[in-house]
Coordinates of C-alpha atoms in Angstrom, one line a residue:
Chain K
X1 CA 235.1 -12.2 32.6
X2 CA 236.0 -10.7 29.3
X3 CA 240.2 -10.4 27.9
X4 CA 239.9 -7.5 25.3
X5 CA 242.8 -7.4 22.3
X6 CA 244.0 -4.0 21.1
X7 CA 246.5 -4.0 18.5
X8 CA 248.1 -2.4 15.5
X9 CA 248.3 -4.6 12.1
X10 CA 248.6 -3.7 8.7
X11 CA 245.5 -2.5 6.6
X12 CA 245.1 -6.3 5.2
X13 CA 244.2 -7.8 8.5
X14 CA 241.2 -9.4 8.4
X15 CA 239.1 -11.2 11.1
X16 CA 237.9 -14.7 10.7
X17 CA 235.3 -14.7 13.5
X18 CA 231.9 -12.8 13.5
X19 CA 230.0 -11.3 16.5
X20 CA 228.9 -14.2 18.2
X21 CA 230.5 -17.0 17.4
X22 CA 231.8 -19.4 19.5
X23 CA 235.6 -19.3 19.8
X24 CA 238.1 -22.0 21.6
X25 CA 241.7 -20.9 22.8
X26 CA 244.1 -21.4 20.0
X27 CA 241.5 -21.2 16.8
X28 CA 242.2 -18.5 14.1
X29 CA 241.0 -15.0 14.7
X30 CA 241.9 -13.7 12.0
X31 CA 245.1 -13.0 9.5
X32 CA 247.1 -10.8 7.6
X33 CA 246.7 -10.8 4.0
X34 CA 249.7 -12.5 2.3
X35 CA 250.3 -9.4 -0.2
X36 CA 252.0 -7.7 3.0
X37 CA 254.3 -10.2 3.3
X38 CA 257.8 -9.1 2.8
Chain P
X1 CA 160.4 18.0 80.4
X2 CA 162.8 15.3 81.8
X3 CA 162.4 13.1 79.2
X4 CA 161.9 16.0 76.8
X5 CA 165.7 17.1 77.8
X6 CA 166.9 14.0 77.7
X7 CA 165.7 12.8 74.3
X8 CA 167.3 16.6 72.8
X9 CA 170.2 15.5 74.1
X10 CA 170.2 12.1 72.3
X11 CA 169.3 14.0 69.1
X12 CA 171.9 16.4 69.9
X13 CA 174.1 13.9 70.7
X14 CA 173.6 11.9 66.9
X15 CA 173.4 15.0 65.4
X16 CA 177.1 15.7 66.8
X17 CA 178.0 12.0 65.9
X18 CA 177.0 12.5 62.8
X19 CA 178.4 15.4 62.4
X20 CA 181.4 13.7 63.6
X21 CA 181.5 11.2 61.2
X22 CA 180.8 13.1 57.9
X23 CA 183.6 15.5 58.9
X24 CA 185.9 11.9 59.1
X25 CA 184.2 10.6 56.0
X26 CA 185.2 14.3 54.1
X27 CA 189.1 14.1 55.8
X28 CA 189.5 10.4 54.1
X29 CA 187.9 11.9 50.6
X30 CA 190.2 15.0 51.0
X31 CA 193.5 12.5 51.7
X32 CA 192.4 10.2 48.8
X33 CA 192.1 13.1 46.7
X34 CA 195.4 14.3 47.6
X35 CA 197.0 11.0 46.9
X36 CA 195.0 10.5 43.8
X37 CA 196.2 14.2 42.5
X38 CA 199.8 13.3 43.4
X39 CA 200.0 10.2 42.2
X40 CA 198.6 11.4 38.4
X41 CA 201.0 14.6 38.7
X42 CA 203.8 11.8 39.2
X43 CA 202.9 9.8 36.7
X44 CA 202.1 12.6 33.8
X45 CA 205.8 14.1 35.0
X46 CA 207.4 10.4 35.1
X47 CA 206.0 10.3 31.5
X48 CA 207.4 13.4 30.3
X49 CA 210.7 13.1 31.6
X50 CA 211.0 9.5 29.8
X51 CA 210.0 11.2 26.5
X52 CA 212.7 13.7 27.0
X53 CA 214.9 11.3 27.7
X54 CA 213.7 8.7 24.7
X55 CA 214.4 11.9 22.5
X56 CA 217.4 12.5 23.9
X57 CA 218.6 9.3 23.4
X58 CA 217.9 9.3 19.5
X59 CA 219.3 12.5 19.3
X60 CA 222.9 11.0 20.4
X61 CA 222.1 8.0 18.2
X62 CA 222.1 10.0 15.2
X63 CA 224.8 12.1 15.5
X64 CA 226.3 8.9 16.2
X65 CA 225.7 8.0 12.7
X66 CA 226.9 11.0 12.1
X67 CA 230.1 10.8 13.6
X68 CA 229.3 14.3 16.0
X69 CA 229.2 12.7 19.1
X70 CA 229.1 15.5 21.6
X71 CA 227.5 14.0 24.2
X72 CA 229.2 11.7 26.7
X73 CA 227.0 8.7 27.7
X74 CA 227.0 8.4 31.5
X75 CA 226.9 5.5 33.7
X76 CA 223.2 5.9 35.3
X77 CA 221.7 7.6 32.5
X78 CA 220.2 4.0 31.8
X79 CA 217.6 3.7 34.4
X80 CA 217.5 3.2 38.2
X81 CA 217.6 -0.9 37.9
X82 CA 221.3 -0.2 36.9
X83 CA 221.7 2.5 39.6
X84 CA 220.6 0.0 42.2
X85 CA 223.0 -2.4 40.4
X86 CA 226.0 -0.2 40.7
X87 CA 225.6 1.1 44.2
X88 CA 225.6 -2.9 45.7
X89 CA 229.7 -3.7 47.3
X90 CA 230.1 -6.3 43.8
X91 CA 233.7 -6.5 45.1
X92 CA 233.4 -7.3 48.5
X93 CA 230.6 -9.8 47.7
X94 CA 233.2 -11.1 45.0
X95 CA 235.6 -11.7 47.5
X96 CA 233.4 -13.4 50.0
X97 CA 232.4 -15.7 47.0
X98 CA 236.2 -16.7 46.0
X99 CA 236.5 -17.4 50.4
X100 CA 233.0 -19.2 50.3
X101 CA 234.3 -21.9 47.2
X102 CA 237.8 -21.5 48.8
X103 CA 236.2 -24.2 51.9
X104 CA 237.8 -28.2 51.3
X105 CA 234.0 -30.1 49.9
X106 CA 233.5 -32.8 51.2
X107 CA 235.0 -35.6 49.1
X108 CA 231.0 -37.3 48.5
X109 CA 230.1 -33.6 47.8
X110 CA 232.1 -33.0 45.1
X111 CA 230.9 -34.8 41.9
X112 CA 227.3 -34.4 41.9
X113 CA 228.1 -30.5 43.4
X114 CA 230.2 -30.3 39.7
X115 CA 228.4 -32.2 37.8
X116 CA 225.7 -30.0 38.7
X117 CA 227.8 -26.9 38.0
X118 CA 228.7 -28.5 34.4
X119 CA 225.3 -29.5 33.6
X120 CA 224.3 -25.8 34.5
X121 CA 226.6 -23.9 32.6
X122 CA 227.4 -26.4 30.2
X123 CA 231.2 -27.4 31.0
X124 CA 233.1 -30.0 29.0
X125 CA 234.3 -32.7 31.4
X126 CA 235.9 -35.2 29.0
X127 CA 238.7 -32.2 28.4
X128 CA 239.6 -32.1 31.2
X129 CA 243.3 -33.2 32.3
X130 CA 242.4 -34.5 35.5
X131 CA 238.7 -36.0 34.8
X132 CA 238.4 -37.3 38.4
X133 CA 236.0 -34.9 40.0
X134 CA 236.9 -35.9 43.5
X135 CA 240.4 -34.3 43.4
X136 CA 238.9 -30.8 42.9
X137 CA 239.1 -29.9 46.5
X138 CA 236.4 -27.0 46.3
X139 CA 234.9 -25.0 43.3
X140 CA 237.4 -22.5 43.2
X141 CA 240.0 -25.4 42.1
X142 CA 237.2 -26.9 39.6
X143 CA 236.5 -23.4 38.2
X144 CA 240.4 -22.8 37.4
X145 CA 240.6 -26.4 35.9
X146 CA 243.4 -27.2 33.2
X147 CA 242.3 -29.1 30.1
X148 CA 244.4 -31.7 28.8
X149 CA 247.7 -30.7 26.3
X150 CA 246.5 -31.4 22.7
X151 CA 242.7 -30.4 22.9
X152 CA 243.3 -26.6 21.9
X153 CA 245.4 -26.6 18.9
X154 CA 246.8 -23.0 18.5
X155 CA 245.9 -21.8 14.5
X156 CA 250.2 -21.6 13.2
X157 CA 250.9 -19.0 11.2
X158 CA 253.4 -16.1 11.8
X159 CA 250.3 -13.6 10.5
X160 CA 247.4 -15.6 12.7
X161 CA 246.2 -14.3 15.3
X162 CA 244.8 -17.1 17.7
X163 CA 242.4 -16.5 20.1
X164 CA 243.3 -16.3 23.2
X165 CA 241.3 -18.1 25.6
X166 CA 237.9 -20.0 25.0
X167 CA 234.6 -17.2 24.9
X168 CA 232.0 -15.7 22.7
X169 CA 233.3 -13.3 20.5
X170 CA 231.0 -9.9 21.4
X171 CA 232.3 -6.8 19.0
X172 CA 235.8 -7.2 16.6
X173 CA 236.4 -3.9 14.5
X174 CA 238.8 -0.9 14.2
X175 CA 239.6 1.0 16.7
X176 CA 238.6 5.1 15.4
X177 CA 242.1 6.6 15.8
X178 CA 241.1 9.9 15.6
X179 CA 239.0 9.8 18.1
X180 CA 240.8 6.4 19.7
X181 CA 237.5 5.2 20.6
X182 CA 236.5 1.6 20.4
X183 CA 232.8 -0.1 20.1
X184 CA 230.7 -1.3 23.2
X185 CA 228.2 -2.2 21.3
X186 CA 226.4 -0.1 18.4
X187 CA 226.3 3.1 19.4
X188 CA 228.3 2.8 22.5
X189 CA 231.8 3.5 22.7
X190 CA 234.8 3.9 25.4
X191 CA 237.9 5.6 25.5
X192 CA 240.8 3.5 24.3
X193 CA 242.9 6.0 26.1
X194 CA 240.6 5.5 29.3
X195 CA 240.6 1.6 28.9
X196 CA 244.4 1.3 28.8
X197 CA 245.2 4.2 30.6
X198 CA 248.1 6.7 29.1
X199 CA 251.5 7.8 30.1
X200 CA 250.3 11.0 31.4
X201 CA 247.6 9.4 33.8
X202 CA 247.2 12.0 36.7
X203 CA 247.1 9.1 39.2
X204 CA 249.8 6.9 37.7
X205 CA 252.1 4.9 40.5
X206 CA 254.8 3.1 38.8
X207 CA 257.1 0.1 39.8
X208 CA 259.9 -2.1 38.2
X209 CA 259.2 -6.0 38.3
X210 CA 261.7 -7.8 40.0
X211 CA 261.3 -10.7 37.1
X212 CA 265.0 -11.4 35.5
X213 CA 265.6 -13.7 32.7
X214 CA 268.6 -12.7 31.7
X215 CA 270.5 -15.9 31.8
X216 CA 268.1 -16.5 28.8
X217 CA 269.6 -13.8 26.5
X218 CA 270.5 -16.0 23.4
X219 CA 267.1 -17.2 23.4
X220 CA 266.1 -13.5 23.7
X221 CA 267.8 -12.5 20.5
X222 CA 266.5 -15.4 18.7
X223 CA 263.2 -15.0 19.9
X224 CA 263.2 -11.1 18.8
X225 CA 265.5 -11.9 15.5
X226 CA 262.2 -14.8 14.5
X227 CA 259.7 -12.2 15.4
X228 CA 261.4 -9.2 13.6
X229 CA 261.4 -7.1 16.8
X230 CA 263.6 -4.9 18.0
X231 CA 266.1 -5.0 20.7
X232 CA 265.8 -2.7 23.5
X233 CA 268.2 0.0 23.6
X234 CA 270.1 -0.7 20.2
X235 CA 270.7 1.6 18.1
X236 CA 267.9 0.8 15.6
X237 CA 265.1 1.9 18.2
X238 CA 266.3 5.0 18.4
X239 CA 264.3 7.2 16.3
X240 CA 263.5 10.8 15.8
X241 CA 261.4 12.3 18.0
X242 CA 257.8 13.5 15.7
X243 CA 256.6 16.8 16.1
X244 CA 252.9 17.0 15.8
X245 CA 252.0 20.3 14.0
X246 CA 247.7 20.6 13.5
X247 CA 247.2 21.6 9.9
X248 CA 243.8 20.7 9.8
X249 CA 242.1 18.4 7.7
X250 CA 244.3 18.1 4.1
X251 CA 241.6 15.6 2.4
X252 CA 238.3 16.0 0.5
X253 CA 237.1 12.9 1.7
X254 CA 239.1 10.7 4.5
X255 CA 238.1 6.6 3.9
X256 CA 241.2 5.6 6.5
X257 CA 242.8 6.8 9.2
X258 CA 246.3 7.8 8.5
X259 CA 248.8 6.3 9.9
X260 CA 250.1 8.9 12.0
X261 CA 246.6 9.4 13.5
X262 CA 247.7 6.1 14.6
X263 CA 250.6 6.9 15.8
X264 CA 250.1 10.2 17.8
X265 CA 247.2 7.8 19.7
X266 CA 250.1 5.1 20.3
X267 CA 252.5 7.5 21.4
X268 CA 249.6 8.4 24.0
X269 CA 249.2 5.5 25.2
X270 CA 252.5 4.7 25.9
X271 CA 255.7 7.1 26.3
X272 CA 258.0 4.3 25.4
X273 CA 256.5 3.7 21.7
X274 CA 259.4 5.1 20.0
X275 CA 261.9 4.6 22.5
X276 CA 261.6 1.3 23.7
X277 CA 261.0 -0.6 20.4
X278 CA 256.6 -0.5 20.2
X279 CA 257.0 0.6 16.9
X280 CA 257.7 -1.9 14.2
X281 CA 260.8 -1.4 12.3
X282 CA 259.2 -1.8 8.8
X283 CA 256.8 0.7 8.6
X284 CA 253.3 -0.4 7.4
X285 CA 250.0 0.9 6.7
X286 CA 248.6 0.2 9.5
X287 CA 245.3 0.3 11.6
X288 CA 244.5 -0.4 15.3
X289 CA 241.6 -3.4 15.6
X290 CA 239.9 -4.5 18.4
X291 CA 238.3 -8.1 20.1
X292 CA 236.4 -8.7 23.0
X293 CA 236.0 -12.0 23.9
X294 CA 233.2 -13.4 26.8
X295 CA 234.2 -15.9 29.0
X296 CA 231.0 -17.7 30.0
X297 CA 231.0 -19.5 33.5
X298 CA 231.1 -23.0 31.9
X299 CA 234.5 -22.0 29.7
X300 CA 237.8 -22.9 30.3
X301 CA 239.0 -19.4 32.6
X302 CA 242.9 -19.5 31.7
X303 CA 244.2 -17.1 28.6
X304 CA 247.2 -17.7 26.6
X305 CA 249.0 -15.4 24.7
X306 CA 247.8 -14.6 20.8
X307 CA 251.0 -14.8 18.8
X308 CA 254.5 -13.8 19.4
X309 CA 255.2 -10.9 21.5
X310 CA 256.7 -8.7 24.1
X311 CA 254.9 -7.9 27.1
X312 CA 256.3 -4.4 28.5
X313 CA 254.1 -2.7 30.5
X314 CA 251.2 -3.7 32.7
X315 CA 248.7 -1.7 34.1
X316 CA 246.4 -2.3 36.6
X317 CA 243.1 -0.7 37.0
X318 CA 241.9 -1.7 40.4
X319 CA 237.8 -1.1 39.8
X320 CA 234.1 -2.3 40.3
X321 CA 233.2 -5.7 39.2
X322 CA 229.9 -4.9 37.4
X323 CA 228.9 -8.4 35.7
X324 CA 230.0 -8.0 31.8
X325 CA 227.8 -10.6 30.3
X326 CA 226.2 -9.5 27.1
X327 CA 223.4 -7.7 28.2
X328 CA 225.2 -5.7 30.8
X329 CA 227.6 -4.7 27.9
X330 CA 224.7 -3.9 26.0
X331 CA 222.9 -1.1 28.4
X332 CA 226.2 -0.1 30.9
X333 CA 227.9 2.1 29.1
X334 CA 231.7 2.4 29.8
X335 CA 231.5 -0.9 31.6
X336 CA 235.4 -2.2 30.7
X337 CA 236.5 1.6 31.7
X338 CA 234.7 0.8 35.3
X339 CA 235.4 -2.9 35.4
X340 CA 238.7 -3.9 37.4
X341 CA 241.7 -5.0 34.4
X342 CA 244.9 -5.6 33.9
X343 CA 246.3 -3.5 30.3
X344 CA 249.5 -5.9 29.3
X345 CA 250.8 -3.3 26.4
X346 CA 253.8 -4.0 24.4
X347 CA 255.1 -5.2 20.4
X348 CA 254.5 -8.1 17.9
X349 CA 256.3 -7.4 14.6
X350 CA 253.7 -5.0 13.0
X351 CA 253.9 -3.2 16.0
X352 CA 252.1 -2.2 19.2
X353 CA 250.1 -5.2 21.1
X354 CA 248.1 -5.3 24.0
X355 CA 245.6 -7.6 25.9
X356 CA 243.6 -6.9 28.5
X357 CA 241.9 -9.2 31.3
X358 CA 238.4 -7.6 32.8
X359 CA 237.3 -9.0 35.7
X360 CA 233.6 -9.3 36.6
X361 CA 231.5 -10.2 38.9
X362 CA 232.7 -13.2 41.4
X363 CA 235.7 -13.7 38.5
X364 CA 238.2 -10.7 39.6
X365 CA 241.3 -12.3 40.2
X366 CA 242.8 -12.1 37.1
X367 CA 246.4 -13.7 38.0
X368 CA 249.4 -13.6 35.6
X369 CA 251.7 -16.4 35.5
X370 CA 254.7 -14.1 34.6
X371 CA 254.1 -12.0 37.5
X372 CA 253.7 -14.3 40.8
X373 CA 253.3 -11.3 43.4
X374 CA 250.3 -9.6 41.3
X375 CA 246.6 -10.1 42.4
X376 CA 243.9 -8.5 42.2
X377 CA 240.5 -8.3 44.4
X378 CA 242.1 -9.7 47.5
X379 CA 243.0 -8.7 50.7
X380 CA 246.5 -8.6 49.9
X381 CA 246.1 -6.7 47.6
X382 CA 248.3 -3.1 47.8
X383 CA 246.6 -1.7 45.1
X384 CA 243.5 -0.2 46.7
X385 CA 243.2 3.1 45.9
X386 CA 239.8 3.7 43.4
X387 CA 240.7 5.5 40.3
X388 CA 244.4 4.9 40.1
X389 CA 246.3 2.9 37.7
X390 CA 249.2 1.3 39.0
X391 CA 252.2 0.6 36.0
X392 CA 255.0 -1.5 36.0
X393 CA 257.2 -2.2 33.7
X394 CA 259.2 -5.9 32.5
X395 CA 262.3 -4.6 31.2
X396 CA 264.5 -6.5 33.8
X397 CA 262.9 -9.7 32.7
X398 CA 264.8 -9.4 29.4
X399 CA 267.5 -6.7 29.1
X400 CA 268.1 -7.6 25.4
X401 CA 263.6 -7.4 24.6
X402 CA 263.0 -4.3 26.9
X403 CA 260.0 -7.1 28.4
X404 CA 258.8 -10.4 28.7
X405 CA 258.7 -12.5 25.7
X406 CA 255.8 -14.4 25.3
X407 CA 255.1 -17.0 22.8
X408 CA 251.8 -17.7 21.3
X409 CA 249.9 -20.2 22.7
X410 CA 252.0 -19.9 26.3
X411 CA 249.5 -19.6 29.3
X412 CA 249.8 -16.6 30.2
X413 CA 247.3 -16.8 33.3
X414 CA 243.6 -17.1 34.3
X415 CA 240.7 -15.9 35.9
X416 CA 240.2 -17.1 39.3
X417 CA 236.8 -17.1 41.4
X418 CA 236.8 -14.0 44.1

């Protein structure tokens, strides 16, 4: 089984995870770069 | 003159035998000879159509590279392994499967019969919240296991996105929003539009869910006032309706998509991304990314939800349930537009959000814990008919959110064997 994320974010997003790696529920996937914060 | 006659006919007699057996002896070399030519004229054809097609094949890889993909990739262009694959009943055998592990063990059965399963596909047993093996009544029970609270911290962070369930992370990127396609693997794409479905879906059946939280409506506004989202039907969601005029292409050189690239491919998707509060109220620069995560048979099969969001539409692609391990997703192309999934679409605070459970082989019951009369790949099931996507929509479950507020971390469901 696979879950698949689609979703909008601004340009700053960036993922923390690489092709392959090993994730666990809950860990980072990635963030929004804090110069976008308003 | 007796004998004489008699010993011509012998002689005769071999001669005929003879003649007999040279005529058999020329029939076998003529049918070898036939088989030998057909089999060669097979094999030089064989070999020329797979050098056609190996050509073919690099042809659509470059203009890949190029960005001119004109060709659309179909599903048995592989080879006839995958043909095979795809013509066996992978959902009726699913089904039998989930009734099979469905049967009470008995009670002796059951730890070495999981501890064999674990050892197999590498399970974690110390995490889980109810370690004694012998109260998993079958596998089915064992497979949809809860963990104990505390052993899957959720990454905090209003701007982290967590993962969503426990997997192998197989592509992450940007979804192309001119073309809205996203990456199978390299080289290999799918239609977002195809994969989520869109409003204008020729087959579309819709339904309201009878969910109501509306007692919860305080909680509602608080929950959309943290989250900076807007509140269905006030004032503030009501924006123009865009007009989408082609004037071709403005720029010299294009290194992003615009943004309302991004939009016209939103408003797609969904008719209510204006309307009902998908887009976000502080307008961004924003792109559409993408994450597929693999749930391997040893991983813990519930999902949670990412961050903080509202769940507002769900669609449900009732389909095969081709295996989606990583080499199938590797040589089936359009496997997650085949595959049986259900598209949850709705907002976080930059905007639209969706996530989308694909079943597979012997895992399609995806089950939603929000949505208690949904399944999928059973009997029960009313949604049978093949290439239709059935919608319904939360908005009764919060009248103030337009859907179904999820926080991040909440389960939101699992994947269940059958």
């Amino acid at each position: 089984s696979t879950v698949v994320l689609c979703f909008e974010a601004p340009t700053e997003f960036k993922f923390d995870v690489r092709v392959g790696d090993k994730v666990k529920m809950g860990q980072k996937l990635g963030i929004i770069g804090k110069n976008d914060l308003k | 003159s007796t004998r004489l006659f008699v010993q011509q006919r012998r002689s005769s007699g071999e001669i005929v035998d003879r003649a007999k057996a040279a005529a058999a002896n020329s029939g076998r070399k003529q049918v070898s000879m036939k088989w030998v030519v057909l089999t060669s004229f097979t094999i030089v054809l064989g070999t020329i159509l797979l050098v056609s097609r190996n050509d073919s094949t690099e042809e659509d890889a470059t203009e890949g590279k190029k960005g001119r993909r004109t060709r659309k990739i179909k599903i048995f262009n592989n080879n006839w392994l995958f043909f095979c694959y795809s013509t066996l009943p992978l959902n009726a055998m699913s089904r039998l499967w989930g009734q099979v592990n469905s049967l009470t063990l008995p009670i002796w059965v059951r730890p070495w019969g999981y501890r064999l399963y674990s050892f197999l596909f590498g399970v974690n047993l110390d995490e889980m919240e109810d370690p004694d093996l012998t109260h998993y009544a079958n596998l089915s029970e064992f497979f949809y296991r809860n963990i104990k609270p505390g052993t899957r911290p959720v990454a905090q962070g209003e701007d982290v996105i967590a993962s969503p369930s426990d997997g192998k992370i197989l592509q992450v990127g940007i979804i192309n929003s001119e073309t809205g396609e996203i990456e199978q693997v390299k080289g290999m794409t799918y239609s977002i539009k195809e994969f989520l479905g869109t409003h204008s879906h020729p087959l579309m059946s819709k339904s309201a869910s009878s969910l109501d939280l509306t007692s919860d409506e305080e909680k509602h506004r608080e929950f959309a006032r943290v989250n900076r989202i807007q509140l269905a039907g006030s004032e503030d969601t009501e924006q123009p309706l865009l007009n989408f005029k082609n004037e071709g292409d403005q720029s010299v050189r294009e290194f992003k998509p615009s943004v309302s690239k991004n939009i016209h491919l939103l408003s797609q998707l969904s008719l209510n991304y204006f309307s009902n509060g998908f887009s976000c109220s502080e307008p961004h620069d924003t792109e559409l990314f993408f994450a597929v995560i693999y749930l391997a048979p040893g991983d813990y099969h519930h999902f949670h939800s990412p961050v903080d969001w509202v769940c507002k539409v769900r669609r449900h692609f009732p389909g095969d349930l081709f295996s989606v391990a990583p080499y199938f997703q590797r040589n089936f192309p359009n496997l997650f537009v085949l595959n049986e999934r259900v598209a949850l679409l709705g907002s976080w605070k930059y905007g639209f959000f969706s996530m989308t459970p694909v079943g597979a082989t012997n895992v399609g019951s995806i089950k939603l814990n929000f949505d208690q009369e949904f399944v999928t790949n059973s009997k029960s099931d009313k949604h049978l008919e093949p290439h239709t996507c059935y919608q319904a929509v939360y908005e009764n479950a919060s009248k103030i959110l337009g859907g179904m507020p999820l926080v991040k971390g909440e389960e939101m469901g699992g994947f269940e064997l059958g």
